[in-house]
C-alpha positions in Angstrom: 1.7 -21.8 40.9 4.6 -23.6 40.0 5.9 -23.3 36.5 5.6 -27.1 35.3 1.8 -26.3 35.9 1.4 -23.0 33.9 0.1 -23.1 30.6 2.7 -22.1 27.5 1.3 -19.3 25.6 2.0 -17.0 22.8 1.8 -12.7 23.1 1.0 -10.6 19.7 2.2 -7.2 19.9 1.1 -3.8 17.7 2.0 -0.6 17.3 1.6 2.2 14.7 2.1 5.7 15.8 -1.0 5.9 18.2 -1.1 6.6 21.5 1.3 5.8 24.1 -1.1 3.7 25.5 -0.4 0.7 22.9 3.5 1.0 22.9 5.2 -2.5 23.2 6.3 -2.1 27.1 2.4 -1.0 27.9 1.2 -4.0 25.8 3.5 -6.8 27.3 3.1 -5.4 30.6 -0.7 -5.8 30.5 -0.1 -9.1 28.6 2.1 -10.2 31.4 -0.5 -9.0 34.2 -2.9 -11.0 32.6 -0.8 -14.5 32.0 -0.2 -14.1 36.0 -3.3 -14.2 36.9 -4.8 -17.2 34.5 -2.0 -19.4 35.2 -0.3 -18.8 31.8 3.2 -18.3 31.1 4.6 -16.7 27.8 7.1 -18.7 25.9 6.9 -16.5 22.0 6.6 -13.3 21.1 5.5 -11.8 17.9 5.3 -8.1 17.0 4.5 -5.6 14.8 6.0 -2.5 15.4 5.0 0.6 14.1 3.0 -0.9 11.3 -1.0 -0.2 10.4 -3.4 -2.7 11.4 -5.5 -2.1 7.9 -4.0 -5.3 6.4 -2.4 -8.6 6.7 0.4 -7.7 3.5 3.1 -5.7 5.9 3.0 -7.3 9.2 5.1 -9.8 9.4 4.6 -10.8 12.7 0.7 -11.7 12.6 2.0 -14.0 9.2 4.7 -15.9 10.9 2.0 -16.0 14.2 -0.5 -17.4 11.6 1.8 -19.5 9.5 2.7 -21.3 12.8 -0.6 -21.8 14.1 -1.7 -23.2 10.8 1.3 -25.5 10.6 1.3 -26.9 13.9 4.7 -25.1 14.9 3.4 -24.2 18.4 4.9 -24.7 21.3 1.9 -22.8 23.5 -1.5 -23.4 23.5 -3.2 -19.4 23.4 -2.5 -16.6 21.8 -2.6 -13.2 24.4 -3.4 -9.6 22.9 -4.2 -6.6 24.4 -7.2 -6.0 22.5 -9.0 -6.4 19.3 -7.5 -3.0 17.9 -4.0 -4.3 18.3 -5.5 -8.0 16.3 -6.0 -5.3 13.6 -7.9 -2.8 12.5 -9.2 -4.2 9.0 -11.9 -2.2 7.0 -13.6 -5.4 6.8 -14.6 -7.0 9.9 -14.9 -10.3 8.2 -11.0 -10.1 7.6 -10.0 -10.2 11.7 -12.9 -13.0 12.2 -11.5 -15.3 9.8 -8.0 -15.1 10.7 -8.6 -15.5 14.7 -10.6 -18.8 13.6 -7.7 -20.1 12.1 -6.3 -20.0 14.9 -9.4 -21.1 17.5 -9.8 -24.0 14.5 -6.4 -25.0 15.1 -6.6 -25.4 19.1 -5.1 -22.0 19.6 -7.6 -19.8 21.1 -7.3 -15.9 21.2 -7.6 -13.9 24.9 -8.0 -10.5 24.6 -6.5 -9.3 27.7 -7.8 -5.2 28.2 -11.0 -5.9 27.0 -14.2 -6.0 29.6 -15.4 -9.7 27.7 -14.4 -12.7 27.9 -13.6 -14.2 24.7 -15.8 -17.4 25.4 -17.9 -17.3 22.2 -21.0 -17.0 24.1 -23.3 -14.2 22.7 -22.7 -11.7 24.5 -18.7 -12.1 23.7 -19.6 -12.4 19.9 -21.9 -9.2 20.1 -19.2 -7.5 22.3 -16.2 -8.6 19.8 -18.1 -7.6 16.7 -18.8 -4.3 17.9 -15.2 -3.5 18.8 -14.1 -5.2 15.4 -16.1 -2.7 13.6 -14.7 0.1 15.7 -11.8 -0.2 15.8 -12.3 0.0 11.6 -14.2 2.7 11.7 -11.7 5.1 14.3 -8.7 4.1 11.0 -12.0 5.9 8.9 -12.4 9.2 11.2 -8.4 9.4 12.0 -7.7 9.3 8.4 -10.3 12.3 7.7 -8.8 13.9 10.3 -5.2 13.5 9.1 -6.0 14.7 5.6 -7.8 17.9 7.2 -5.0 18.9 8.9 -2.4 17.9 6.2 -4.7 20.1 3.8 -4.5 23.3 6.1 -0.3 22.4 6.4 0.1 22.1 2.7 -2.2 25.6 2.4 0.4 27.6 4.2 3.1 26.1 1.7 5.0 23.4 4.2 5.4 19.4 2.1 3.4 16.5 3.4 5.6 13.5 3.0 6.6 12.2 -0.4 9.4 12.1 -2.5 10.7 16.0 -3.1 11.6 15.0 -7.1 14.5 16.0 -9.6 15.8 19.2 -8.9 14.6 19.8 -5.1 15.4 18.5 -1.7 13.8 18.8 1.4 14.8 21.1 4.3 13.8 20.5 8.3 12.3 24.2 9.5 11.6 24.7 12.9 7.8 25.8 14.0 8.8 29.8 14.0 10.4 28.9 10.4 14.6 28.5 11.4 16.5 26.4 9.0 17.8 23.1 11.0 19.0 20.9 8.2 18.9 19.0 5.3 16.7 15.6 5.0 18.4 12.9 3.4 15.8 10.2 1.3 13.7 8.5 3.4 14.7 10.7 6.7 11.6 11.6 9.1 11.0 14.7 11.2 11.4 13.1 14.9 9.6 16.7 16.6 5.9 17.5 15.8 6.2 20.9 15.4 9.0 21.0 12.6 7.7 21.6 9.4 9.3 20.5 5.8 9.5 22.4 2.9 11.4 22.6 -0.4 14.5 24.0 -1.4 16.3 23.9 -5.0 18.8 20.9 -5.7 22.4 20.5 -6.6 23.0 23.0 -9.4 23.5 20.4 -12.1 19.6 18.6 -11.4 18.2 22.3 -11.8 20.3 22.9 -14.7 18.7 19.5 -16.2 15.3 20.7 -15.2 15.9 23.7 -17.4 17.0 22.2 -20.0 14.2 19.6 -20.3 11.9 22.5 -20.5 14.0 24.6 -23.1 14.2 21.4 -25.4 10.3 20.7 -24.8 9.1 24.5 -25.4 12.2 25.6 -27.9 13.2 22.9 -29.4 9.7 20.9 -29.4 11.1 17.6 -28.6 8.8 15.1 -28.3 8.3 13.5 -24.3 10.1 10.1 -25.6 12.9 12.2 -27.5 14.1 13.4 -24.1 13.8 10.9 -22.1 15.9 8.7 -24.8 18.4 11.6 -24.3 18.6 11.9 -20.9 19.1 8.2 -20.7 21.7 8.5 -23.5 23.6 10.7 -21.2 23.7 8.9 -18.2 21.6 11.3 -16.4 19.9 9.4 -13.3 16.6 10.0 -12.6 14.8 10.1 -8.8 15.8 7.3 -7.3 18.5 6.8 -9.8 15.6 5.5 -12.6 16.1 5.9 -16.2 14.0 8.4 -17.6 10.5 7.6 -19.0 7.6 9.1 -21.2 5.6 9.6 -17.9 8.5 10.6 -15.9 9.5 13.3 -18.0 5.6 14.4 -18.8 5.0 14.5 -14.9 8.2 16.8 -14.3 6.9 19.2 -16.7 3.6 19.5 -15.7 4.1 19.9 -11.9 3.6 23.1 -10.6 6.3 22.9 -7.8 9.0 24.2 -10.5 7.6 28.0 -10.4 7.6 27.8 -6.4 4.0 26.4 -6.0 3.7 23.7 -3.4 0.9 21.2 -4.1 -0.7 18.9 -2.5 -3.3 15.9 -2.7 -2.9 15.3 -6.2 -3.5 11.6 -5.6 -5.3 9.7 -2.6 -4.2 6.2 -1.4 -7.3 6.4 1.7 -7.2 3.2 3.9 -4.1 1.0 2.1 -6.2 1.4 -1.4 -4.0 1.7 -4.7 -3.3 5.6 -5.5 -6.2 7.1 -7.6 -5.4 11.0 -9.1 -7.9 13.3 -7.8 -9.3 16.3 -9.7 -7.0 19.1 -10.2 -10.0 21.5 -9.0 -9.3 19.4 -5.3 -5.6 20.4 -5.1 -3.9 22.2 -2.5 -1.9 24.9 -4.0 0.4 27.2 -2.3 1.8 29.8 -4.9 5.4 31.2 -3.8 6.1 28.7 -1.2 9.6 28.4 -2.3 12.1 29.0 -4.5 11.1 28.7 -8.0 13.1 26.5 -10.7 11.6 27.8 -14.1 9.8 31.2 -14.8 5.9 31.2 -15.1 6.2 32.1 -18.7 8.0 29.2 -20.0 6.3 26.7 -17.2 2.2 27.9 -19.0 3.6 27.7 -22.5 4.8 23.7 -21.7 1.1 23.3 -20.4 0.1 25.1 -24.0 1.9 22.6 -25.9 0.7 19.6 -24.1 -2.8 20.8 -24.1 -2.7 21.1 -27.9 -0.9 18.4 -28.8 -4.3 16.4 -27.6 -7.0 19.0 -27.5 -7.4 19.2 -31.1 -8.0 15.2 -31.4 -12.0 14.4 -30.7 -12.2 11.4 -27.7 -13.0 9.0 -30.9 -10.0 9.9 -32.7 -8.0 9.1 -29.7 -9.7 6.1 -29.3 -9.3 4.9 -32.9 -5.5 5.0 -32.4 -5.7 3.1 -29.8 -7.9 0.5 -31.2 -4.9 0.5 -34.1 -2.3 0.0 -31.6 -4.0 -3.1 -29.9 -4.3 -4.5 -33.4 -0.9 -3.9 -33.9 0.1 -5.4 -30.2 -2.5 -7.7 -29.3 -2.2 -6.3 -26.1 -2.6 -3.0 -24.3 0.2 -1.8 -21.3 0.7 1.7 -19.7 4.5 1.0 -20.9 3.0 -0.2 -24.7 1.6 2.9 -25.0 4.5 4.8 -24.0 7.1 3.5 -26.3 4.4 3.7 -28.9 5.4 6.5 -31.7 3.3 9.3 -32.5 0.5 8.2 -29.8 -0.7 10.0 -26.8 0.7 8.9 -23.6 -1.1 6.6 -21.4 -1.5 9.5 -18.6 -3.2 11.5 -21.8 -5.6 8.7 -22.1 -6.3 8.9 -18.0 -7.2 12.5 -18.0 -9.2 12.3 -21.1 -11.3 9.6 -20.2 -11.1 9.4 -16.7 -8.3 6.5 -16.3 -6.9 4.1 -18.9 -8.9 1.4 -17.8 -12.1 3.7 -18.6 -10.4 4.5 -22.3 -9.9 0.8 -22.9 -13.4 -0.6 -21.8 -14.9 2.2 -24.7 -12.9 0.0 -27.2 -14.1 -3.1 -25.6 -10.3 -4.2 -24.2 -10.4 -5.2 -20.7 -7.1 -3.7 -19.2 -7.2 -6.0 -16.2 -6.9 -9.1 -18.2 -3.9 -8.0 -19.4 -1.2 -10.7 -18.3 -4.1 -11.5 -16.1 -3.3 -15.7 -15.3 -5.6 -17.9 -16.4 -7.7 -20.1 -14.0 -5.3 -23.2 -14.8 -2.2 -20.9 -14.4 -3.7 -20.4 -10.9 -4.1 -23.6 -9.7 -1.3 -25.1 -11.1 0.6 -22.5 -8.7 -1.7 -23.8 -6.1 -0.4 -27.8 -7.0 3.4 -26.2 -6.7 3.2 -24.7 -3.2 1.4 -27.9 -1.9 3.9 -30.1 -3.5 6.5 -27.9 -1.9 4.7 -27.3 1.6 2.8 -30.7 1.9 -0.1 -28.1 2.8 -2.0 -24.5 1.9 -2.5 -22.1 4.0 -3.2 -18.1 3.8 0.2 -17.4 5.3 1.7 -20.2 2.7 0.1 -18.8 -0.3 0.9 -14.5 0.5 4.5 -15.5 1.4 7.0 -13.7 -0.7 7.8 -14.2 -3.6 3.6 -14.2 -4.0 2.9 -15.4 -7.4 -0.9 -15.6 -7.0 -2.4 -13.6 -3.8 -5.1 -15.3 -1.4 -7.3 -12.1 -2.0 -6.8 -12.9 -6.1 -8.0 -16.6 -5.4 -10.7 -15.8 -3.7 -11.7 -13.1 -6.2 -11.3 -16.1 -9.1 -13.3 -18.6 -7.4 -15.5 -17.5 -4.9 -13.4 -18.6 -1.9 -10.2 -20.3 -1.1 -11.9 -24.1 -0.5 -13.7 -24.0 -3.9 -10.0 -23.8 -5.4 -8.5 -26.4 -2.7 -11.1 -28.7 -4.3 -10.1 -27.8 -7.7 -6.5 -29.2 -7.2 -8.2 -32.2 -5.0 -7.2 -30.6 -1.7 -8.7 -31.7 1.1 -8.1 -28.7 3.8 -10.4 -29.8 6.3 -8.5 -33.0 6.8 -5.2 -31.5 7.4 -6.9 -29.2 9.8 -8.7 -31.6 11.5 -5.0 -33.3 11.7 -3.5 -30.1 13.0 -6.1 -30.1 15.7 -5.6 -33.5 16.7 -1.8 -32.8 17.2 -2.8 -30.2 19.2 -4.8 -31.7 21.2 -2.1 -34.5 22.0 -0.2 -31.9 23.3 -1.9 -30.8 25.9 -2.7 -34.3 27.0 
């Protein structure tokens, strides 16, 4: 076929860290095996690689794919992707739907190009699609139990599963048998499988630091604020180079990596979700698993002091205070509660009550509201970007800087035409128009 008569089209392209089977070359070799034999020809290319298929917020390439289909910037006339696991692998099946009929809706139909279907939208395609949509969510499920198994027995024999190593360590590269290879700089990853990373002490002057936080906290009995106002007065940077904070210097001295004790699933972040602390009585600990920072002695006694600095106050006296401090605010923060004098910290509240969310809905305080924009504030933002834009879209309204998320509009009204037709937004015409142009295209 000659190649005035082949048919422009687009290739999406994914890869995490799977199997070799999805890496780029494998994908646009397929892609390109495919185009061949259906008389297409591919003119753009946009990737992903190594990023999760969970979500929509990191990939860059399925938003600019999507911002262009929406807007009528297409210069083909089908989107080609090697299957529906590389579209995405989104815990809600709903999610991969809608966004692949934004782009059928706009003229630009999807073609899986491994899969045994045809993407048609006869029933048995729909059934077939469906069923791999929901698999291909549910294999992100198993792989992540899978993962946190075997990161739970790695952590039990005292080697670091990713994260930051905090003030006062760094991480060191081990081989399998356990010989030093070298220091990992922030951010660095182990490129070999069997390598293991553990923890090592710091420069001298971080451990010295570390020390002295817990001499002033156990000694001295300064107050959580007092030293982080002195740390800060000293120009001593924090991880990350961070000025010190209530909740900084609290966590510091109440991890057990500074007497040698490597720990791990303190927190879970399963599937994309936000982090959400986990019970200490679910932690992997490792006593001795490396060199230890401060003795055991002075490391229980700062756990004494913190204890009793809250133990002796009933739930309802804590809660009292904090019903006096949102009469004193109006308002209720993690960091209001921090800089607050002579109250608990906000991670006190958290492990009383079960998060500081719970502690606030017991005084009748909704902590979500809190700077939470109003439903005007909302659409008004909406009016801006279609000012600006001439249009709304999904990809339009999540580009950075994201005031107002799709997800939170949604949430607010019910769905994202309810608020179109808030602001007098007629989406289905400008579709319709973006169809039309489309159509004239290929004519």
């Amino acid at each position: 076929m000659t190649a005035n008569l082949l048919i422009p089209v687009a290739q999406y392209l994914r890869m995490s860290t799977e199997h070799q089977q999805y890496s780029p070359d494998n994908q646009s070799m397929a892609i390109r095996r495919y185009a061949e034999g259906h008389g297409f020809v591919v003119v753009r290319t946009y990737s992903d690689p190594a990023k999760s298929g969970l979500s929509l917020k990191n990939r860059r390439g399925l938003r600019d794919l999507l911002q262009d289909v929406a807007g009528g910037n297409t210069d083909y006339e089908a989107i080609l992707v090697y299957d529906v696991s590389r579209w995405g692998r989104f815990q809600d099946t709903d999610e991969a739907a809608h966004y692949e009929f934004l782009c059928k809706s706009a003229g630009v139909p999807i073609h899986y190009c491994a899969e045994t279907f045809v993407n048609d939208g006869s029933l048995p395609s729909s059934i077939m699609k469906a069923l791999k949509r929901a698999m291909a969510g549910e294999y992100s499920r198993e792989l992540g139990v899978k993962v946190i198994a075997g990161q739970r027995r790695l952590a039990a024999l005292g080697f670091k599963q990713g994260g930051i190593p905090g003030y006062g360590f760094r991480r060191l590269l081990i081989s399998g048998n356990g010989t030093p290879k070298q220091a990992m700089a922030d951010g660095e990853l182990k490129s070999i499988a069997t390598d293991r990373v553990i923890l090592v002490p710091g420069p001298t002057f971080e451990i010295e630091e570390v020390q002295q936080i817990f001499r002033k906290y156990t000694v001295d009995r300064l107050s959580l604020k007092a030293i982080a106002r002195d740390l800060n007065r000293r120009g001593v940077p924090s991880v990350k180079n961070r000025s010190w904070t209530h909740s900084v210097v609290a966590t510091l001295l109440s991890h057990p990596k500074y007497v040698g004790c490597n720990v791990f699933n303190r927190t879970t972040m399963r599937l994309g979700t936000a982090p959400v602390p986990v019970p200490s009585s679910d932690w992997v600990v490792c006593p001795d698993a490396h060199r230890q920072i401060v003795d055991a002695k002075t490391f229980a006694l700062a756990q004494e002091i913190r204890a009793g600095q809250t133990l002796h106050k009933t739930n309802e006296q804590l809660l009292q205070e904090l019903r006096s401090l949102l009469v004193a605010k109006g308002k209720l923060s993690v960091k209001i509660i921090d800089e607050s004098v002579g109250l608990p910290s906000a991670r006190t509240f958290s492990f009383r009550f079960g998060g500081l969310r719970h502690a606030c809905d017991f005084i009748g305080y909704d902590l979500r509201k809190s700077g939470r924009k109003s439903d005007e504030e909302m659409l008004q933002h909406l009016r801006s970007l279609l000012a600006s834009h001439g249009r709304l879209s999904i990809p339009i309204i999540d580009a950075p800087p994201r005031l107002v998320s799709s997800y939170k509009l949604r949430r607010r009204f019910g769905t994202l035409g309810r608020a179109y037709e808030l602001i007098g937004y007629d989406w289905k015409k400008d579709l319709s128009k973006s169809h039309g142009a489309n159509m004239q295209r290929q004519r």
